[in-house]
Amino acid sequence: MKAVLYREIGDPSVLELVERDVPEPGPGEVRVRVHVSGVNPTDWRARSTPAWPMPYPEVTPHHDGGGVIDAVGPGVESFAPGDRVWVMLAAGGHNSGTAQEFTVLPASLVRPLPQNASFEVGASLGVPALTAHRALTVAENGPRRLAPKALDGTTVLVAGGAGAVGHAAIQLARWAGATVITTVSGPEKAALATAAGAHHVVNYREGDPAAEIRAVAKDGVDVVVEVAVAKNIDLDLAVLKGYGTIAVYADDSPKVELDILRNIGLNTRFQFLVLFADLDRMAAAADDVTEAVRDGAMGVGTEHGLPIIHFPLAETAAAQTAVQNHAVGKVVVDPAA
């Protein structure tokens, strides 16, 4: 089979396309024929950040994917060959990333992919959808699980609604019954956020974004799903409801300056997210995400607000570079192409 790997930390040139034997699943494991491999920022950061040491002599990247069970190991009763699945955390804690034609991983990291969902949907879940789920379930008095009506009466502000996590947050929040507001940087992204299902879209580069958000959420927003807290903190605090939550999953800035008295007055809850810190919670989130997919709430493609950008396996370096350069849409690699 063909696989992509790297043997040292570095720029995209360290990625190699190699031939290797098809692995056999052990006890509690399944082998998945990968149809589509999802690429996330964590993939290029792990490959290029010297502070993150190599976990193995050779690393096959990418956590997410959609495919079909090809074989099951001893003790696996939840899956059978031919089952359509999506996978998560494939490159975390074991060297079984999805940038290859076949991958073997614990059955606990695999979920059924409903028949109404494409393999592109499967490859777009994982990191983005589980991050979005976590952000939507950290409020002090909010739900820990998502389902229809779980967020009834809640107003959610999604920063960067045209990104992969923002897209998933819009879809999950709407599925769970929230009123969804999102901020974007221009008309193209506004159209994508609207297609994803946002009720209200605000261009943060024009006019008075806080006033526009307050016009919709007069009492303020309950939860902010935040990708750039250092840049957006003033806007977030201007629209946050008392006892509201700012859930921070990423930021290009290393520090944020906080007005202590203002946050005390709001009783602000800041939640910084590490997705893989609580595997039990992640497993429950994966079950919720699967139900949202089954309900048709997690579509991808331009018509659903997340264009899919395909690369063949041999061009994994270009795929990771596209993600690093902030491509608009979901970048995926096709191992069988």
PDB file of N, CA, C and O in Angstrom, residues 94-160:
ATOM      1  N   HIS A  94      -0.720   6.716  18.810  1.00  0.00           N
ATOM      2  CA  HIS A  94      -0.360   5.534  18.019  1.00  0.00           C
ATOM      3  C   HIS A  94      -0.099   6.031  16.604  1.00  0.00           C
ATOM      4  O   HIS A  94      -0.661   7.029  16.168  1.00  0.00           O
ATOM      5  N   ASN A  95       0.733   5.339  15.899  1.00  0.00           N
ATOM      6  CA  ASN A  95       1.185   5.817  14.589  1.00  0.00           C
ATOM      7  C   ASN A  95       0.301   5.250  13.491  1.00  0.00           C
ATOM      8  O   ASN A  95       0.688   4.341  12.761  1.00  0.00           O
ATOM      9  N   SER A  96      -0.924   5.768  13.398  1.00  0.00           N
ATOM     10  CA  SER A  96      -1.869   5.211  12.427  1.00  0.00           C
ATOM     11  C   SER A  96      -2.639   6.317  11.726  1.00  0.00           C
ATOM     12  O   SER A  96      -3.845   6.212  11.528  1.00  0.00           O
ATOM     13  N   GLY A  97      -1.952   7.404  11.363  1.00  0.00           N
ATOM     14  CA  GLY A  97      -2.601   8.508  10.671  1.00  0.00           C
ATOM     15  C   GLY A  97      -3.275   8.069   9.390  1.00  0.00           C
ATOM     16  O   GLY A  97      -3.005   6.988   8.850  1.00  0.00           O
ATOM     17  N   THR A  98      -4.146   8.911   8.874  1.00  0.00           N
ATOM     18  CA  THR A  98      -4.967   8.536   7.727  1.00  0.00           C
ATOM     19  C   THR A  98      -4.361   8.905   6.375  1.00  0.00           C
ATOM     20  O   THR A  98      -4.998   8.690   5.346  1.00  0.00           O
ATOM     21  N   ALA A  99      -3.142   9.433   6.351  1.00  0.00           N
ATOM     22  CA  ALA A  99      -2.486   9.746   5.081  1.00  0.00           C
ATOM     23  C   ALA A  99      -1.860   8.482   4.506  1.00  0.00           C
ATOM     24  O   ALA A  99      -0.650   8.395   4.258  1.00  0.00           O
ATOM     25  N   GLN A 100      -2.687   7.480   4.291  1.00  0.00           N
ATOM     26  CA  GLN A 100      -2.255   6.198   3.739  1.00  0.00           C
ATOM     27  C   GLN A 100      -3.494   5.443   3.279  1.00  0.00           C
ATOM     28  O   GLN A 100      -4.626   5.807   3.620  1.00  0.00           O
ATOM     29  N   GLU A 101      -3.276   4.406   2.488  1.00  0.00           N
ATOM     30  CA  GLU A 101      -4.410   3.686   1.903  1.00  0.00           C
ATOM     31  C   GLU A 101      -5.159   2.846   2.926  1.00  0.00           C
ATOM     32  O   GLU A 101      -6.380   2.685   2.828  1.00  0.00           O
ATOM     33  N   PHE A 102      -4.450   2.294   3.898  1.00  0.00           N
ATOM     34  CA  PHE A 102      -5.063   1.518   4.973  1.00  0.00           C
ATOM     35  C   PHE A 102      -4.483   1.983   6.303  1.00  0.00           C
ATOM     36  O   PHE A 102      -3.288   2.289   6.388  1.00  0.00           O
ATOM     37  N   THR A 103      -5.315   2.008   7.326  1.00  0.00           N
ATOM     38  CA  THR A 103      -4.815   2.311   8.658  1.00  0.00           C
ATOM     39  C   THR A 103      -5.458   1.375   9.664  1.00  0.00           C
ATOM     40  O   THR A 103      -6.613   0.965   9.501  1.00  0.00           O
ATOM     41  N   VAL A 104      -4.695   1.029  10.689  1.00  0.00           N
ATOM     42  CA  VAL A 104      -5.181   0.183  11.775  1.00  0.00           C
ATOM     43  C   VAL A 104      -5.214   1.015  13.044  1.00  0.00           C
ATOM     44  O   VAL A 104      -4.230   1.685  13.389  1.00  0.00           O
ATOM     45  N   LEU A 105      -6.337   0.988  13.733  1.00  0.00           N
ATOM     46  CA  LEU A 105      -6.465   1.771  14.958  1.00  0.00           C
ATOM     47  C   LEU A 105      -7.501   1.143  15.864  1.00  0.00           C
ATOM     48  O   LEU A 105      -8.296   0.296  15.428  1.00  0.00           O
ATOM     49  N   PRO A 106      -7.508   1.524  17.150  1.00  0.00           N
ATOM     50  CA  PRO A 106      -8.485   0.949  18.069  1.00  0.00           C
ATOM     51  C   PRO A 106      -9.915   1.213  17.616  1.00  0.00           C
ATOM     52  O   PRO A 106     -10.234   2.304  17.138  1.00  0.00           O
ATOM     53  N   ALA A 107     -10.775   0.237  17.802  1.00  0.00           N
ATOM     54  CA  ALA A 107     -12.173   0.392  17.410  1.00  0.00           C
ATOM     55  C   ALA A 107     -12.843   1.538  18.161  1.00  0.00           C
ATOM     56  O   ALA A 107     -13.826   2.107  17.682  1.00  0.00           O
ATOM     57  N   SER A 108     -12.315   1.903  19.327  1.00  0.00           N
ATOM     58  CA  SER A 108     -12.895   3.001  20.110  1.00  0.00           C
ATOM     59  C   SER A 108     -12.744   4.346  19.425  1.00  0.00           C
ATOM     60  O   SER A 108     -13.448   5.304  19.783  1.00  0.00           O
ATOM     61  N   LEU A 109     -11.869   4.438  18.436  1.00  0.00           N
ATOM     62  CA  LEU A 109     -11.654   5.691  17.718  1.00  0.00           C
ATOM     63  C   LEU A 109     -12.381   5.713  16.372  1.00  0.00           C
ATOM     64  O   LEU A 109     -12.100   6.558  15.521  1.00  0.00           O
ATOM     65  N   VAL A 110     -13.311   4.811  16.198  1.00  0.00           N
ATOM     66  CA  VAL A 110     -14.061   4.678  14.947  1.00  0.00           C
ATOM     67  C   VAL A 110     -15.542   4.805  15.265  1.00  0.00           C
ATOM     68  O   VAL A 110     -16.015   4.309  16.297  1.00  0.00           O
ATOM     69  N   ARG A 111     -16.272   5.476  14.380  1.00  0.00           N
ATOM     70  CA  ARG A 111     -17.713   5.599  14.531  1.00  0.00           C
ATOM     71  C   ARG A 111     -18.384   5.281  13.194  1.00  0.00           C
ATOM     72  O   ARG A 111     -17.795   5.511  12.129  1.00  0.00           O
ATOM     73  N   PRO A 112     -19.620   4.782  13.238  1.00  0.00           N
ATOM     74  CA  PRO A 112     -20.335   4.516  11.980  1.00  0.00           C
ATOM     75  C   PRO A 112     -20.536   5.797  11.188  1.00  0.00           C
ATOM     76  O   PRO A 112     -20.818   6.857  11.759  1.00  0.00           O
ATOM     77  N   LEU A 113     -20.383   5.713   9.883  1.00  0.00           N
ATOM     78  CA  LEU A 113     -20.685   6.825   8.987  1.00  0.00           C
ATOM     79  C   LEU A 113     -22.023   6.517   8.336  1.00  0.00           C
ATOM     80  O   LEU A 113     -22.114   5.607   7.507  1.00  0.00           O
ATOM     81  N   PRO A 114     -23.086   7.242   8.714  1.00  0.00           N
ATOM     82  CA  PRO A 114     -24.416   6.948   8.163  1.00  0.00           C
ATOM     83  C   PRO A 114     -24.424   6.966   6.642  1.00  0.00           C
ATOM     84  O   PRO A 114     -23.634   7.672   5.997  1.00  0.00           O
ATOM     85  N   GLN A 115     -25.335   6.218   6.071  1.00  0.00           N
ATOM     86  CA  GLN A 115     -25.405   6.068   4.621  1.00  0.00           C
ATOM     87  C   GLN A 115     -25.684   7.385   3.907  1.00  0.00           C
ATOM     88  O   GLN A 115     -25.328   7.546   2.743  1.00  0.00           O
ATOM     89  N   ASN A 116     -26.314   8.333   4.608  1.00  0.00           N
ATOM     90  CA  ASN A 116     -26.632   9.617   3.973  1.00  0.00           C
ATOM     91  C   ASN A 116     -25.435  10.561   3.913  1.00  0.00           C
ATOM     92  O   ASN A 116     -25.553  11.663   3.395  1.00  0.00           O
ATOM     93  N   ALA A 117     -24.288  10.138   4.435  1.00  0.00           N
ATOM     94  CA  ALA A 117     -23.114  11.010   4.503  1.00  0.00           C
ATOM     95  C   ALA A 117     -22.003  10.489   3.598  1.00  0.00           C
ATOM     96  O   ALA A 117     -21.728   9.290   3.540  1.00  0.00           O
ATOM     97  N   SER A 118     -21.332  11.412   2.913  1.00  0.00           N
ATOM     98  CA  SER A 118     -20.215  11.059   2.039  1.00  0.00           C
ATOM     99  C   SER A 118     -18.945  10.832   2.862  1.00  0.00           C
ATOM    100  O   SER A 118     -18.862  11.185   4.040  1.00  0.00           O
ATOM    101  N   PHE A 119     -17.942  10.250   2.208  1.00  0.00           N
ATOM    102  CA  PHE A 119     -16.654  10.087   2.875  1.00  0.00           C
ATOM    103  C   PHE A 119     -16.006  11.444   3.142  1.00  0.00           C
ATOM    104  O   PHE A 119     -15.222  11.589   4.083  1.00  0.00           O
ATOM    105  N   GLU A 120     -16.326  12.443   2.335  1.00  0.00           N
ATOM    106  CA  GLU A 120     -15.836  13.801   2.610  1.00  0.00           C
ATOM    107  C   GLU A 120     -16.395  14.320   3.931  1.00  0.00           C
ATOM    108  O   GLU A 120     -15.680  14.974   4.696  1.00  0.00           O
ATOM    109  N   VAL A 121     -17.659  14.021   4.203  1.00  0.00           N
ATOM    110  CA  VAL A 121     -18.219  14.376   5.508  1.00  0.00           C
ATOM    111  C   VAL A 121     -17.434  13.675   6.612  1.00  0.00           C
ATOM    112  O   VAL A 121     -17.041  14.290   7.613  1.00  0.00           O
ATOM    113  N   GLY A 122     -17.196  12.374   6.437  1.00  0.00           N
ATOM    114  CA  GLY A 122     -16.449  11.628   7.446  1.00  0.00           C
ATOM    115  C   GLY A 122     -15.086  12.223   7.731  1.00  0.00           C
ATOM    116  O   GLY A 122     -14.652  12.307   8.888  1.00  0.00           O
ATOM    117  N   ALA A 123     -14.400  12.663   6.682  1.00  0.00           N
ATOM    118  CA  ALA A 123     -13.065  13.235   6.842  1.00  0.00           C
ATOM    119  C   ALA A 123     -13.098  14.649   7.408  1.00  0.00           C
ATOM    120  O   ALA A 123     -12.059  15.187   7.804  1.00  0.00           O
ATOM    121  N   SER A 124     -14.287  15.268   7.441  1.00  0.00           N
ATOM    122  CA  SER A 124     -14.422  16.637   7.931  1.00  0.00           C
ATOM    123  C   SER A 124     -14.899  16.693   9.375  1.00  0.00           C
ATOM    124  O   SER A 124     -15.087  17.790   9.912  1.00  0.00           O
ATOM    125  N   LEU A 125     -15.112  15.566  10.002  1.00  0.00           N
ATOM    126  CA  LEU A 125     -15.577  15.518  11.392  1.00  0.00           C
ATOM    127  C   LEU A 125     -14.351  15.566  12.309  1.00  0.00           C
ATOM    128  O   LEU A 125     -13.636  16.553  12.303  1.00  0.00           O
ATOM    129  N   GLY A 126     -14.089  14.563  13.074  1.00  0.00           N
ATOM    130  CA  GLY A 126     -12.864  14.496  13.858  1.00  0.00           C
ATOM    131  C   GLY A 126     -12.525  15.795  14.569  1.00  0.00           C
ATOM    132  O   GLY A 126     -13.305  16.311  15.373  1.00  0.00           O
ATOM    133  N   VAL A 127     -11.357  16.326  14.281  1.00  0.00           N
ATOM    134  CA  VAL A 127     -10.858  17.515  14.976  1.00  0.00           C
ATOM    135  C   VAL A 127     -11.845  18.683  14.924  1.00  0.00           C
ATOM    136  O   VAL A 127     -12.176  19.267  15.968  1.00  0.00           O
ATOM    137  N   PRO A 128     -12.364  19.087  13.749  1.00  0.00           N
ATOM    138  CA  PRO A 128     -13.264  20.249  13.743  1.00  0.00           C
ATOM    139  C   PRO A 128     -14.558  20.033  14.520  1.00  0.00           C
ATOM    140  O   PRO A 128     -14.944  20.876  15.338  1.00  0.00           O
ATOM    141  N   ALA A 129     -15.251  18.937  14.277  1.00  0.00           N
ATOM    142  CA  ALA A 129     -16.556  18.731  14.906  1.00  0.00           C
ATOM    143  C   ALA A 129     -16.420  18.467  16.404  1.00  0.00           C
ATOM    144  O   ALA A 129     -17.238  18.942  17.203  1.00  0.00           O
ATOM    145  N   LEU A 130     -15.403  17.718  16.814  1.00  0.00           N
ATOM    146  CA  LEU A 130     -15.232  17.443  18.237  1.00  0.00           C
ATOM    147  C   LEU A 130     -14.785  18.695  18.983  1.00  0.00           C
ATOM    148  O   LEU A 130     -15.170  18.911  20.137  1.00  0.00           O
ATOM    149  N   THR A 131     -13.981  19.535  18.330  1.00  0.00           N
ATOM    150  CA  THR A 131     -13.617  20.819  18.933  1.00  0.00           C
ATOM    151  C   THR A 131     -14.854  21.690  19.099  1.00  0.00           C
ATOM    152  O   THR A 131     -15.069  22.315  20.151  1.00  0.00           O
ATOM    153  N   ALA A 132     -15.685  21.758  18.061  1.00  0.00           N
ATOM    154  CA  ALA A 132     -16.907  22.551  18.133  1.00  0.00           C
ATOM    155  C   ALA A 132     -17.821  22.026  19.233  1.00  0.00           C
ATOM    156  O   ALA A 132     -18.403  22.805  20.002  1.00  0.00           O
ATOM    157  N   HIS A 133     -17.974  20.727  19.320  1.00  0.00           N
ATOM    158  CA  HIS A 133     -18.809  20.122  20.362  1.00  0.00           C
ATOM    159  C   HIS A 133     -18.303  20.522  21.740  1.00  0.00           C
ATOM    160  O   HIS A 133     -19.084  20.921  22.619  1.00  0.00           O
ATOM    161  N   ARG A 134     -17.009  20.419  21.939  1.00  0.00           N
ATOM    162  CA  ARG A 134     -16.422  20.784  23.241  1.00  0.00           C
ATOM    163  C   ARG A 134     -16.703  22.247  23.567  1.00  0.00           C
ATOM    164  O   ARG A 134     -17.084  22.583  24.685  1.00  0.00           O
ATOM    165  N   ALA A 135     -16.529  23.136  22.587  1.00  0.00           N
ATOM    166  CA  ALA A 135     -16.767  24.561  22.816  1.00  0.00           C
ATOM    167  C   ALA A 135     -18.212  24.848  23.190  1.00  0.00           C
ATOM    168  O   ALA A 135     -18.495  25.759  23.979  1.00  0.00           O
ATOM    169  N   LEU A 136     -19.130  24.070  22.642  1.00  0.00           N
ATOM    170  CA  LEU A 136     -20.551  24.298  22.880  1.00  0.00           C
ATOM    171  C   LEU A 136     -21.055  23.654  24.166  1.00  0.00           C
ATOM    172  O   LEU A 136     -22.219  23.844  24.537  1.00  0.00           O
ATOM    173  N   THR A 137     -20.183  22.916  24.864  1.00  0.00           N
ATOM    174  CA  THR A 137     -20.635  22.178  26.056  1.00  0.00           C
ATOM    175  C   THR A 137     -19.786  22.465  27.281  1.00  0.00           C
ATOM    176  O   THR A 137     -19.662  21.621  28.175  1.00  0.00           O
ATOM    177  N   VAL A 138     -19.191  23.654  27.345  1.00  0.00           N
ATOM    178  CA  VAL A 138     -18.344  23.995  28.504  1.00  0.00           C
ATOM    179  C   VAL A 138     -18.946  25.083  29.380  1.00  0.00           C
ATOM    180  O   VAL A 138     -18.380  25.423  30.420  1.00  0.00           O
ATOM    181  N   ALA A 139     -20.083  25.659  28.996  1.00  0.00           N
ATOM    182  CA  ALA A 139     -20.710  26.685  29.818  1.00  0.00           C
ATOM    183  C   ALA A 139     -21.090  26.100  31.174  1.00  0.00           C
ATOM    184  O   ALA A 139     -21.485  24.932  31.292  1.00  0.00           O
ATOM    185  N   GLU A 140     -20.988  26.928  32.223  1.00  0.00           N
ATOM    186  CA  GLU A 140     -21.185  26.446  33.586  1.00  0.00           C
ATOM    187  C   GLU A 140     -22.531  25.753  33.772  1.00  0.00           C
ATOM    188  O   GLU A 140     -22.615  24.688  34.385  1.00  0.00           O
ATOM    189  N   ASN A 141     -23.580  26.334  33.248  1.00  0.00           N
ATOM    190  CA  ASN A 141     -24.907  25.756  33.415  1.00  0.00           C
ATOM    191  C   ASN A 141     -25.467  25.179  32.115  1.00  0.00           C
ATOM    192  O   ASN A 141     -26.670  24.937  32.005  1.00  0.00           O
ATOM    193  N   GLY A 142     -24.585  24.955  31.157  1.00  0.00           N
ATOM    194  CA  GLY A 142     -25.012  24.417  29.875  1.00  0.00           C
ATOM    195  C   GLY A 142     -24.950  22.905  29.839  1.00  0.00           C
ATOM    196  O   GLY A 142     -24.489  22.256  30.782  1.00  0.00           O
ATOM    197  N   PRO A 143     -25.401  22.311  28.742  1.00  0.00           N
ATOM    198  CA  PRO A 143     -25.387  20.849  28.616  1.00  0.00           C
ATOM    199  C   PRO A 143     -23.985  20.314  28.389  1.00  0.00           C
ATOM    200  O   PRO A 143     -23.106  21.024  27.892  1.00  0.00           O
ATOM    201  N   ARG A 144     -23.764  19.073  28.759  1.00  0.00           N
ATOM    202  CA  ARG A 144     -22.497  18.385  28.462  1.00  0.00           C
ATOM    203  C   ARG A 144     -22.616  17.506  27.220  1.00  0.00           C
ATOM    204  O   ARG A 144     -21.610  17.045  26.698  1.00  0.00           O
ATOM    205  N   ARG A 145     -23.836  17.269  26.774  1.00  0.00           N
ATOM    206  CA  ARG A 145     -24.075  16.516  25.556  1.00  0.00           C
ATOM    207  C   ARG A 145     -24.949  17.360  24.640  1.00  0.00           C
ATOM    208  O   ARG A 145     -25.689  18.233  25.092  1.00  0.00           O
ATOM    209  N   LEU A 146     -24.843  17.101  23.329  1.00  0.00           N
ATOM    210  CA  LEU A 146     -25.655  17.809  22.352  1.00  0.00           C
ATOM    211  C   LEU A 146     -26.653  16.858  21.708  1.00  0.00           C
ATOM    212  O   LEU A 146     -26.333  15.699  21.422  1.00  0.00           O
ATOM    213  N   ALA A 147     -27.836  17.391  21.488  1.00  0.00           N
ATOM    214  CA  ALA A 147     -28.928  16.672  20.834  1.00  0.00           C
ATOM    215  C   ALA A 147     -29.947  17.731  20.451  1.00  0.00           C
ATOM    216  O   ALA A 147     -29.851  18.887  20.895  1.00  0.00           O
ATOM    217  N   PRO A 148     -30.919  17.404  19.638  1.00  0.00           N
ATOM    218  CA  PRO A 148     -31.963  18.382  19.346  1.00  0.00           C
ATOM    219  C   PRO A 148     -32.578  18.937  20.632  1.00  0.00           C
ATOM    220  O   PRO A 148     -32.873  18.186  21.563  1.00  0.00           O
ATOM    221  N   LYS A 149     -32.697  20.271  20.703  1.00  0.00           N
ATOM    222  CA  LYS A 149     -33.262  21.025  21.826  1.00  0.00           C
ATOM    223  C   LYS A 149     -32.300  21.196  22.996  1.00  0.00           C
ATOM    224  O   LYS A 149     -32.648  21.879  23.979  1.00  0.00           O
ATOM    225  N   ALA A 150     -31.104  20.614  22.961  1.00  0.00           N
ATOM    226  CA  ALA A 150     -30.166  20.748  24.086  1.00  0.00           C
ATOM    227  C   ALA A 150     -29.757  22.193  24.312  1.00  0.00           C
ATOM    228  O   ALA A 150     -29.446  22.587  25.446  1.00  0.00           O
ATOM    229  N   LEU A 151     -29.725  23.000  23.248  1.00  0.00           N
ATOM    230  CA  LEU A 151     -29.329  24.404  23.355  1.00  0.00           C
ATOM    231  C   LEU A 151     -30.505  25.347  23.109  1.00  0.00           C
ATOM    232  O   LEU A 151     -30.300  26.515  22.784  1.00  0.00           O
ATOM    233  N   ASP A 152     -31.715  24.876  23.274  1.00  0.00           N
ATOM    234  CA  ASP A 152     -32.883  25.752  23.128  1.00  0.00           C
ATOM    235  C   ASP A 152     -32.744  26.952  24.065  1.00  0.00           C
ATOM    236  O   ASP A 152     -32.397  26.794  25.247  1.00  0.00           O
ATOM    237  N   GLY A 153     -33.018  28.151  23.556  1.00  0.00           N
ATOM    238  CA  GLY A 153     -32.925  29.349  24.359  1.00  0.00           C
ATOM    239  C   GLY A 153     -31.537  29.916  24.480  1.00  0.00           C
ATOM    240  O   GLY A 153     -31.346  30.969  25.104  1.00  0.00           O
ATOM    241  N   THR A 154     -30.542  29.268  23.885  1.00  0.00           N
ATOM    242  CA  THR A 154     -29.148  29.713  23.939  1.00  0.00           C
ATOM    243  C   THR A 154     -28.788  30.470  22.663  1.00  0.00           C
ATOM    244  O   THR A 154     -29.174  30.060  21.570  1.00  0.00           O
ATOM    245  N   THR A 155     -28.049  31.567  22.828  1.00  0.00           N
ATOM    246  CA  THR A 155     -27.525  32.282  21.669  1.00  0.00           C
ATOM    247  C   THR A 155     -26.024  32.076  21.615  1.00  0.00           C
ATOM    248  O   THR A 155     -25.311  32.320  22.590  1.00  0.00           O
ATOM    249  N   VAL A 156     -25.552  31.598  20.489  1.00  0.00           N
ATOM    250  CA  VAL A 156     -24.132  31.269  20.286  1.00  0.00           C
ATOM    251  C   VAL A 156     -23.548  32.214  19.250  1.00  0.00           C
ATOM    252  O   VAL A 156     -24.142  32.422  18.181  1.00  0.00           O
ATOM    253  N   LEU A 157     -22.392  32.782  19.558  1.00  0.00           N
ATOM    254  CA  LEU A 157     -21.628  33.574  18.596  1.00  0.00           C
ATOM    255  C   LEU A 157     -20.423  32.757  18.159  1.00  0.00           C
ATOM    256  O   LEU A 157     -19.600  32.361  18.989  1.00  0.00           O
ATOM    257  N   VAL A 158     -20.325  32.486  16.869  1.00  0.00           N
ATOM    258  CA  VAL A 158     -19.206  31.727  16.311  1.00  0.00           C
ATOM    259  C   VAL A 158     -18.285  32.694  15.585  1.00  0.00           C
ATOM    260  O   VAL A 158     -18.670  33.296  14.572  1.00  0.00           O
ATOM    261  N   ALA A 159     -17.075  32.870  16.096  1.00  0.00           N
ATOM    262  CA  ALA A 159     -16.085  33.713  15.421  1.00  0.00           C
ATOM    263  C   ALA A 159     -15.483  32.923  14.259  1.00  0.00           C
ATOM    264  O   ALA A 159     -15.047  31.790  14.436  1.00  0.00           O
ATOM    265  N   GLY A 160     -15.460  33.526  13.087  1.00  0.00           N
ATOM    266  CA  GLY A 160     -14.889  32.830  11.935  1.00  0.00           C
ATOM    267  C   GLY A 160     -15.755  31.698  11.445  1.00  0.00           C
ATOM    268  O   GLY A 160     -15.323  30.540  11.392  1.00  0.00           O
TER     269      GLY A 160
END
